[in-house]
mmCIF file of C-alpha atoms and ligand atoms in Angstrom:
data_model
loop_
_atom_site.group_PDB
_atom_site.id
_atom_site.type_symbol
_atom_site.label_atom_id
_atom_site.label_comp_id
_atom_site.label_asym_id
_atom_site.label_seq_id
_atom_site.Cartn_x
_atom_site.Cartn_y
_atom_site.Cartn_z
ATOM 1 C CA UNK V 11 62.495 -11.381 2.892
ATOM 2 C CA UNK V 12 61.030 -9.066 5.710
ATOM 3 C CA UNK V 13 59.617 -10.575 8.623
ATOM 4 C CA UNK V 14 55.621 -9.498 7.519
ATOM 5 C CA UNK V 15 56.902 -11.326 4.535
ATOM 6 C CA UNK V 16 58.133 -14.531 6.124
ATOM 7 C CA UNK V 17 54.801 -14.260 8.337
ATOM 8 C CA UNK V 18 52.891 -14.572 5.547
ATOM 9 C CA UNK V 19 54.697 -17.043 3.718
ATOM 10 C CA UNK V 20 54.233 -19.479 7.020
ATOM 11 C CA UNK V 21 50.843 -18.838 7.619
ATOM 12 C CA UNK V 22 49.381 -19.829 3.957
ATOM 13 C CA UNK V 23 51.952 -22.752 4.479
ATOM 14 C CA UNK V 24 50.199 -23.669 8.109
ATOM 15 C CA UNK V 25 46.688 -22.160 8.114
ATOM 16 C CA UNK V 26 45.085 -24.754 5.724
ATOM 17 C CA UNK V 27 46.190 -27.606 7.250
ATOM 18 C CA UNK V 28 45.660 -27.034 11.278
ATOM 19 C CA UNK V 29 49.344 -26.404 11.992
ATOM 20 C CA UNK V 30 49.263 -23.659 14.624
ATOM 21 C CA UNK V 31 52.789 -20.976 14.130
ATOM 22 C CA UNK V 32 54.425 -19.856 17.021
ATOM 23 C CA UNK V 33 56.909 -17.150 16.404
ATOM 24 C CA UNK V 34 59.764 -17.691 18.609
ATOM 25 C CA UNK V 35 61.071 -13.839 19.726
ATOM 26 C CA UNK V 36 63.980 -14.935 22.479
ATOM 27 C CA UNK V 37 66.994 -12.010 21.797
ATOM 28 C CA UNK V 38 64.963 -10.262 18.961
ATOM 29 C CA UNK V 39 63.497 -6.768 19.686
ATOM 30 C CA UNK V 40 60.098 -5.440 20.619
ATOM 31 C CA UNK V 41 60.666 -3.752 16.913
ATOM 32 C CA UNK V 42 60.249 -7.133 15.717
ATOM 33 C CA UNK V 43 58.234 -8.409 17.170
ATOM 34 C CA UNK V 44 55.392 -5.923 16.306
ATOM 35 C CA UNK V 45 56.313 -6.028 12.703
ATOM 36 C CA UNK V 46 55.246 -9.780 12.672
ATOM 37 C CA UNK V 47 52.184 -8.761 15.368
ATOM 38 C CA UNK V 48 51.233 -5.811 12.493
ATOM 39 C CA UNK V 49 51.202 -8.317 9.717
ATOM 40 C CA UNK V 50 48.814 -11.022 12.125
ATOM 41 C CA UNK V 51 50.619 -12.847 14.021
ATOM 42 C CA UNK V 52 49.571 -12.828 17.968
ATOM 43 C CA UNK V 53 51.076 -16.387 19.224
ATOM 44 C CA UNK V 54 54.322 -15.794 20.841
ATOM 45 C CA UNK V 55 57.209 -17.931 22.460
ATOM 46 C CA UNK V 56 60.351 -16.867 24.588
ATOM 47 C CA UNK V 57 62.356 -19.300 26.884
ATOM 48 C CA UNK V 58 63.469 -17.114 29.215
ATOM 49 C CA UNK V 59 61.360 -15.593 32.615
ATOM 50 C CA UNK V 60 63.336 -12.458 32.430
ATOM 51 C CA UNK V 61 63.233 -11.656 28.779
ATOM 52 C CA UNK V 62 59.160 -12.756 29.363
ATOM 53 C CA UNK V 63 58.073 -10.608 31.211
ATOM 54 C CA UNK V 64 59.799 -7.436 29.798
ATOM 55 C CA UNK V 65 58.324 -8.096 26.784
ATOM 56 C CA UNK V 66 54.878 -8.446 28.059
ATOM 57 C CA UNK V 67 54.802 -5.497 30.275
ATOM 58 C CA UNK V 68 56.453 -3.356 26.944
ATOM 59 C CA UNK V 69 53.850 -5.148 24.074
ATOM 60 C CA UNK V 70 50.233 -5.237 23.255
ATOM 61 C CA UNK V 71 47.929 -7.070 25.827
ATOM 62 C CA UNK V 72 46.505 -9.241 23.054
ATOM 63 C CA UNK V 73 49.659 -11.535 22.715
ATOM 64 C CA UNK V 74 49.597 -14.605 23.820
ATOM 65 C CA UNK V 75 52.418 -15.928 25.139
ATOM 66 C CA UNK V 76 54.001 -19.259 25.788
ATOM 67 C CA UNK V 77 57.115 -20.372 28.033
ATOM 68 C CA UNK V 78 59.422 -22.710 25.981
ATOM 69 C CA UNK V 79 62.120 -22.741 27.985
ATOM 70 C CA UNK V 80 63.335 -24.818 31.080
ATOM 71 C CA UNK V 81 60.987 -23.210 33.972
ATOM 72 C CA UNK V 82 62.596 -23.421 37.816
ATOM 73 C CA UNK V 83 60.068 -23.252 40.438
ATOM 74 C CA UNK V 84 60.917 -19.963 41.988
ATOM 75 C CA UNK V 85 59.906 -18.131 38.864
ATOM 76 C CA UNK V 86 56.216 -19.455 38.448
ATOM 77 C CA UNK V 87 55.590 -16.065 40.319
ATOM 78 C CA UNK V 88 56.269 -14.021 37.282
ATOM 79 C CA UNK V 89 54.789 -15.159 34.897
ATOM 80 C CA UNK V 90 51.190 -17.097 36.628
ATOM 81 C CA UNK V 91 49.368 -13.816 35.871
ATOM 82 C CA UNK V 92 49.298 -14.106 32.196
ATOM 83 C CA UNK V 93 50.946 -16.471 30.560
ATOM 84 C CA UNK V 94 48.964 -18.387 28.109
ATOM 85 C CA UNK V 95 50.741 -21.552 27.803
ATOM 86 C CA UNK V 96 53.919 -23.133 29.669
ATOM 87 C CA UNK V 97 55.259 -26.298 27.029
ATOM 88 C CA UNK V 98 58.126 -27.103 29.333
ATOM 89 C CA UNK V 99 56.546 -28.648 31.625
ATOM 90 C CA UNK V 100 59.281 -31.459 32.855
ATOM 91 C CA UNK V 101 58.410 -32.355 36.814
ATOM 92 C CA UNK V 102 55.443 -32.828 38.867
ATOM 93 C CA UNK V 103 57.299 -30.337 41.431
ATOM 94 C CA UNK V 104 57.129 -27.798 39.176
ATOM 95 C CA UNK V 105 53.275 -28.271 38.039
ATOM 96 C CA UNK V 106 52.228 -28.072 41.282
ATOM 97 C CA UNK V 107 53.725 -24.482 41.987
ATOM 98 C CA UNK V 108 51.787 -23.276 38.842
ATOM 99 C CA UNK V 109 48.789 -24.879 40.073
ATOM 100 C CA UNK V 110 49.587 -23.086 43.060
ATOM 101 C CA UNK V 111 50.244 -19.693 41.687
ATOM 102 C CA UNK V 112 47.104 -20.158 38.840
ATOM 103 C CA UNK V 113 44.928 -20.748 41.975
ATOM 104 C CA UNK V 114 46.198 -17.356 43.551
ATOM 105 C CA UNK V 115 45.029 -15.821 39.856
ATOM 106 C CA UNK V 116 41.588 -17.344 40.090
ATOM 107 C CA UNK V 117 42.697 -19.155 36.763
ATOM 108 C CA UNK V 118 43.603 -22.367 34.769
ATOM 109 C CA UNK V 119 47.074 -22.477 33.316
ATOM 110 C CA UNK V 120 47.455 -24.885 30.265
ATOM 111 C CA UNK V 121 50.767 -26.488 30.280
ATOM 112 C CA UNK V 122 52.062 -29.186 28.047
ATOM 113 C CA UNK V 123 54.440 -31.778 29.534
ATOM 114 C CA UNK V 124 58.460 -31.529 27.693
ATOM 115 C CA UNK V 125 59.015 -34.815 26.502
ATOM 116 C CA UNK V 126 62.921 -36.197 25.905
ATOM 117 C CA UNK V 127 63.349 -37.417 22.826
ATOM 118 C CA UNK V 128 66.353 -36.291 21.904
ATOM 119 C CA UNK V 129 69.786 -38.575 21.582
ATOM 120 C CA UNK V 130 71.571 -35.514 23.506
ATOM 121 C CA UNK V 131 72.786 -35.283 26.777
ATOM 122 C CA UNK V 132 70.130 -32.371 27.043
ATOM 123 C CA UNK V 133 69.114 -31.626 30.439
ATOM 124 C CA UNK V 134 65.594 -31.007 30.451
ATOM 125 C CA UNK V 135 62.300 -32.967 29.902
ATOM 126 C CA UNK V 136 59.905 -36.036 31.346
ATOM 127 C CA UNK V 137 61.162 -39.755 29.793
ATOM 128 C CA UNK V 138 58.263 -41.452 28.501
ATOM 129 C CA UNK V 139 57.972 -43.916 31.556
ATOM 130 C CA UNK V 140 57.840 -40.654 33.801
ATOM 131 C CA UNK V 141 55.679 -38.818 31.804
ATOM 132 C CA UNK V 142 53.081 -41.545 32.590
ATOM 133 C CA UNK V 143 53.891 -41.608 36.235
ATOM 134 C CA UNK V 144 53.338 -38.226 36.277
ATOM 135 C CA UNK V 145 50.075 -38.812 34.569
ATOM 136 C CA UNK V 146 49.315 -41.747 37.148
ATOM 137 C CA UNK V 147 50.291 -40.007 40.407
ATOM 138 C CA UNK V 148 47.722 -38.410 43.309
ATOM 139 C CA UNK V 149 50.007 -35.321 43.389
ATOM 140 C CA UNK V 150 48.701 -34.726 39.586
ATOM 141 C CA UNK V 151 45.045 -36.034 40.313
ATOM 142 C CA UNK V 152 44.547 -33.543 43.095
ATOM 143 C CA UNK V 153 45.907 -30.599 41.104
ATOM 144 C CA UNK V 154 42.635 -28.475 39.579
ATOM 145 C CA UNK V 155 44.468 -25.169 37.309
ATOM 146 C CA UNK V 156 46.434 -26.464 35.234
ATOM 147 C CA UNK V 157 45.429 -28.567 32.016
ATOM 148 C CA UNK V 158 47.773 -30.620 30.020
ATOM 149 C CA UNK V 159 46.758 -29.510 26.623
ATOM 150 C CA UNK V 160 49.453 -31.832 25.297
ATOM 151 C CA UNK V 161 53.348 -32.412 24.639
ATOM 152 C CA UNK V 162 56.179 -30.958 23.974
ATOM 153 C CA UNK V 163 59.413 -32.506 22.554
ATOM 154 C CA UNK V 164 62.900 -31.113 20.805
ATOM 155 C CA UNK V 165 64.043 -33.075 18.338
ATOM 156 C CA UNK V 166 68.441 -34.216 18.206
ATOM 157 C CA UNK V 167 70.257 -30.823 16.861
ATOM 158 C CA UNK V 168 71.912 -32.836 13.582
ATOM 159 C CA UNK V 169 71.114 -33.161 9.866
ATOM 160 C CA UNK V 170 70.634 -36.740 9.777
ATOM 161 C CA UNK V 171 67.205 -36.046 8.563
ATOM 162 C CA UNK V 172 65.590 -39.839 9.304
ATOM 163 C CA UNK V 173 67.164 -39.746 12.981
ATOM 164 C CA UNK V 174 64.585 -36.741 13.448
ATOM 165 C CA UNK V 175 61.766 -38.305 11.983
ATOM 166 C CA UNK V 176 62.352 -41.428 13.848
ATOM 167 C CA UNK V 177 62.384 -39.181 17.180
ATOM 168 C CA UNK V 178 59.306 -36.859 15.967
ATOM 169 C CA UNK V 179 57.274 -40.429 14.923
ATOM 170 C CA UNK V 180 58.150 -41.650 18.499
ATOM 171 C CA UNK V 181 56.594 -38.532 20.363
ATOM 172 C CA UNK V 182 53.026 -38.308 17.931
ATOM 173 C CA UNK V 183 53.175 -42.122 18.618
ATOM 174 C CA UNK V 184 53.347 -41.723 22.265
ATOM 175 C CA UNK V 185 50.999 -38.654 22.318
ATOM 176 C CA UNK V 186 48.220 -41.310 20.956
ATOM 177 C CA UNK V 187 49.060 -43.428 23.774
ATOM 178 C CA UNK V 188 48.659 -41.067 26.507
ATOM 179 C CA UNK V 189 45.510 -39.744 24.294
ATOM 180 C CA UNK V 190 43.708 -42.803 24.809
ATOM 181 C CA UNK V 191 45.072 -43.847 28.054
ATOM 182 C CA UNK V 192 44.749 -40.520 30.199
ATOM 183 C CA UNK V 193 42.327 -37.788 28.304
ATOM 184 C CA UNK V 194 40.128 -40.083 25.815
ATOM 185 C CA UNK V 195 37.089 -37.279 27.308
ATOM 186 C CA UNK V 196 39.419 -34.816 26.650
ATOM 187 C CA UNK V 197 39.124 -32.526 23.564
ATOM 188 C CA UNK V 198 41.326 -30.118 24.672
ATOM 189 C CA UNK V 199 44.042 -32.523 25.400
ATOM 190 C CA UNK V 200 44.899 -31.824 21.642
ATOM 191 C CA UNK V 201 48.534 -30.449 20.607
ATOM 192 C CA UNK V 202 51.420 -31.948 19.394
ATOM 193 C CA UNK V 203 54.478 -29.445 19.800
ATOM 194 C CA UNK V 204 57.433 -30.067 17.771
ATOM 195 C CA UNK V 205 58.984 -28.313 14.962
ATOM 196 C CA UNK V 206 61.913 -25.524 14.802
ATOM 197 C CA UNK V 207 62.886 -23.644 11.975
ATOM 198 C CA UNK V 208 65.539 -27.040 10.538
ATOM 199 C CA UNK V 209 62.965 -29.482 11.097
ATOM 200 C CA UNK V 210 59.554 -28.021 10.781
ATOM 201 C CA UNK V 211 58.919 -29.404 7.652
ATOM 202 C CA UNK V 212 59.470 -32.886 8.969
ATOM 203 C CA UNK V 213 57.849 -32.652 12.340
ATOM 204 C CA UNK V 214 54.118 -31.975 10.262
ATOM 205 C CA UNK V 215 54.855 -34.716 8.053
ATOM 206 C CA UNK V 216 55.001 -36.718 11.470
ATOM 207 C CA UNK V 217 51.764 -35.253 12.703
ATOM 208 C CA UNK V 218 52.485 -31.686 14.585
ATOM 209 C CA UNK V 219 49.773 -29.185 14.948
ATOM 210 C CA UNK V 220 52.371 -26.993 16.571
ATOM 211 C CA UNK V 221 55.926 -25.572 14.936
ATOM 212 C CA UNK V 222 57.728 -23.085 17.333
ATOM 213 C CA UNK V 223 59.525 -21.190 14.628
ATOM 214 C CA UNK V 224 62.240 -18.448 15.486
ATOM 215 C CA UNK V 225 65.143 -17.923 12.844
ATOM 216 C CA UNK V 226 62.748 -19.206 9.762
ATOM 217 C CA UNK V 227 60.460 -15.749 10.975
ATOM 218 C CA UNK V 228 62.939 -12.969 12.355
ATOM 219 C CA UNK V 229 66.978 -14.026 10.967
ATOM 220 C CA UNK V 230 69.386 -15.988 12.703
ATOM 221 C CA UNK V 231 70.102 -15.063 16.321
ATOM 222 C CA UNK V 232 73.476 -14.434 17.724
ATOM 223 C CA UNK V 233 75.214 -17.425 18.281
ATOM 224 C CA UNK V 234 74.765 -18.442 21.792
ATOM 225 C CA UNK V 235 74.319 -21.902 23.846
ATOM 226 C CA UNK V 236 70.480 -21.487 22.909
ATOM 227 C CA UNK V 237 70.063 -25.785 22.909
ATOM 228 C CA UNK V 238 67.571 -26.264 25.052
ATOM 229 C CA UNK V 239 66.591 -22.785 26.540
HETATM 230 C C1 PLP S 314 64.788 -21.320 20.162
HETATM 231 C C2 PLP S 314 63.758 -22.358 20.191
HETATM 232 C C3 PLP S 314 62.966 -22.633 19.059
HETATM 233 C C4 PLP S 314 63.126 -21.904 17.734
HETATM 234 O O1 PLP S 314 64.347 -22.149 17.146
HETATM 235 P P1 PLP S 314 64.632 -21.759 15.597
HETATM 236 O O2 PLP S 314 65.666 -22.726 15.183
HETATM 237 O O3 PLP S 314 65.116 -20.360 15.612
HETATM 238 O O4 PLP S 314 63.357 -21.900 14.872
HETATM 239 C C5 PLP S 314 62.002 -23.607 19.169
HETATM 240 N N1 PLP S 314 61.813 -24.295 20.298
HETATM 241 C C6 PLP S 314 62.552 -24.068 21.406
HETATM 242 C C7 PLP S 314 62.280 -24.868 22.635
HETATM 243 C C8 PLP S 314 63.548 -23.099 21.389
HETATM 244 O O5 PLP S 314 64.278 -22.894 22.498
#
């Protein structure tokens, strides 16, 4: 199957029932990545600054782009002008310095805070007790561009298929917590993010409106230590 064909194939699979497709580009070429734009798709995800930012000067301006990848401060920089969502969000350190660098844009930078949920010793992403302090603290009250729009979480890399749904039911369980504790006005506070090309399947089941699909869309990638970023 082609990649306009696996685009297609997703959407019908997604569209009807509010489950928003992110393709996940990270090592595949600008050449693919307009084949998928020219069959629709405009909701794009790399985890890497660097490869980012190439790819956004070098594509068409009506991508939108999301950071999926562990974010250090220093890099906020690059990426503040036009990046439409950052999901791995994992310290109150680092929200601050997009605040910082969305207020230098004149603009508001939704973000959606990584949860760990994982039974890996992977490095990145907010517990659920510090997710909530987060949520609780003055340092995040006093902050005014950024919105949470919601949460983030990656799942344990193994086949033991009820392990993951245990993990995923955790996260949409906690995401109804925070819901109703922290952004009950909210509408906007509104997206689940979990799902990769393995699990995808099972993360809707568990109540995702957002699957961050790479291999499923453009191939495998070359093998690297991809994990987490
Ligand atoms: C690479 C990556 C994906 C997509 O992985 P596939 O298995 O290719 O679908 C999704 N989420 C994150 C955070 C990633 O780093």
């Amino acid at each position: 199957m082609s990649i306009t064909d696996n685009i297609r194939a997703l959407k019908k699979e997604t569209d009807g029932i509010g489950v928003t497709l992110l393709a996940v580009s990270k090592t595949k070429p600008n050449e693919d990545i307009l084949e998928a734009y020219n069959a629709g798709q405009r909701l794009f995800g790399e985890n890497t600054v660097q490869e980012l930012t190439e790819k956004y000067e070098a594509l068409p301006k009506d991508i939108e782009w999301h950071l999926i990848g562990h974010l250090q401060t220093n890099k906020v920089k690059y990426i503040a002008s036009f990046i439409s969502m950052i999901e791995s969000v994992d310290s109150i350190k680092l929200l601050q310095e997009i605040n910082k660098h969305a207020l230098k844009h004149k603009r508001v930078i939704d973000c959606l805070l990584q949860i760990y949920i994982a039974d890996e010793e992977t490095k990145y992403g907010l517990g659920f007790d510090e997710a909530i302090e987060l949520l609780r603290s003055e340092e995040f009250a006093a902050l005014t561009n950024v919105r949470i729009r919601g949460l983030m979480g990656i799942a344990t890399n193994t086949d033991a298929e009820r392990q993951i749904k245990e993990e995923y039911y955790e996260l949409k369980t906690f995401f109804d917590g925070v819901k109703v504790s922290f952004f009950r006005k909210e509408d906007s506070f509104n997206i689940v993010s979990m799902g990769m090309s393995s699990d995808y399947k099972l993360a809707i089941e568990q109540g995702s409106n957002l699957v961050r699909l790479g291999s499923t869309i453009f191939g495998s990638r070359v093998i690297k230590h991809w994990k987490n970023n």
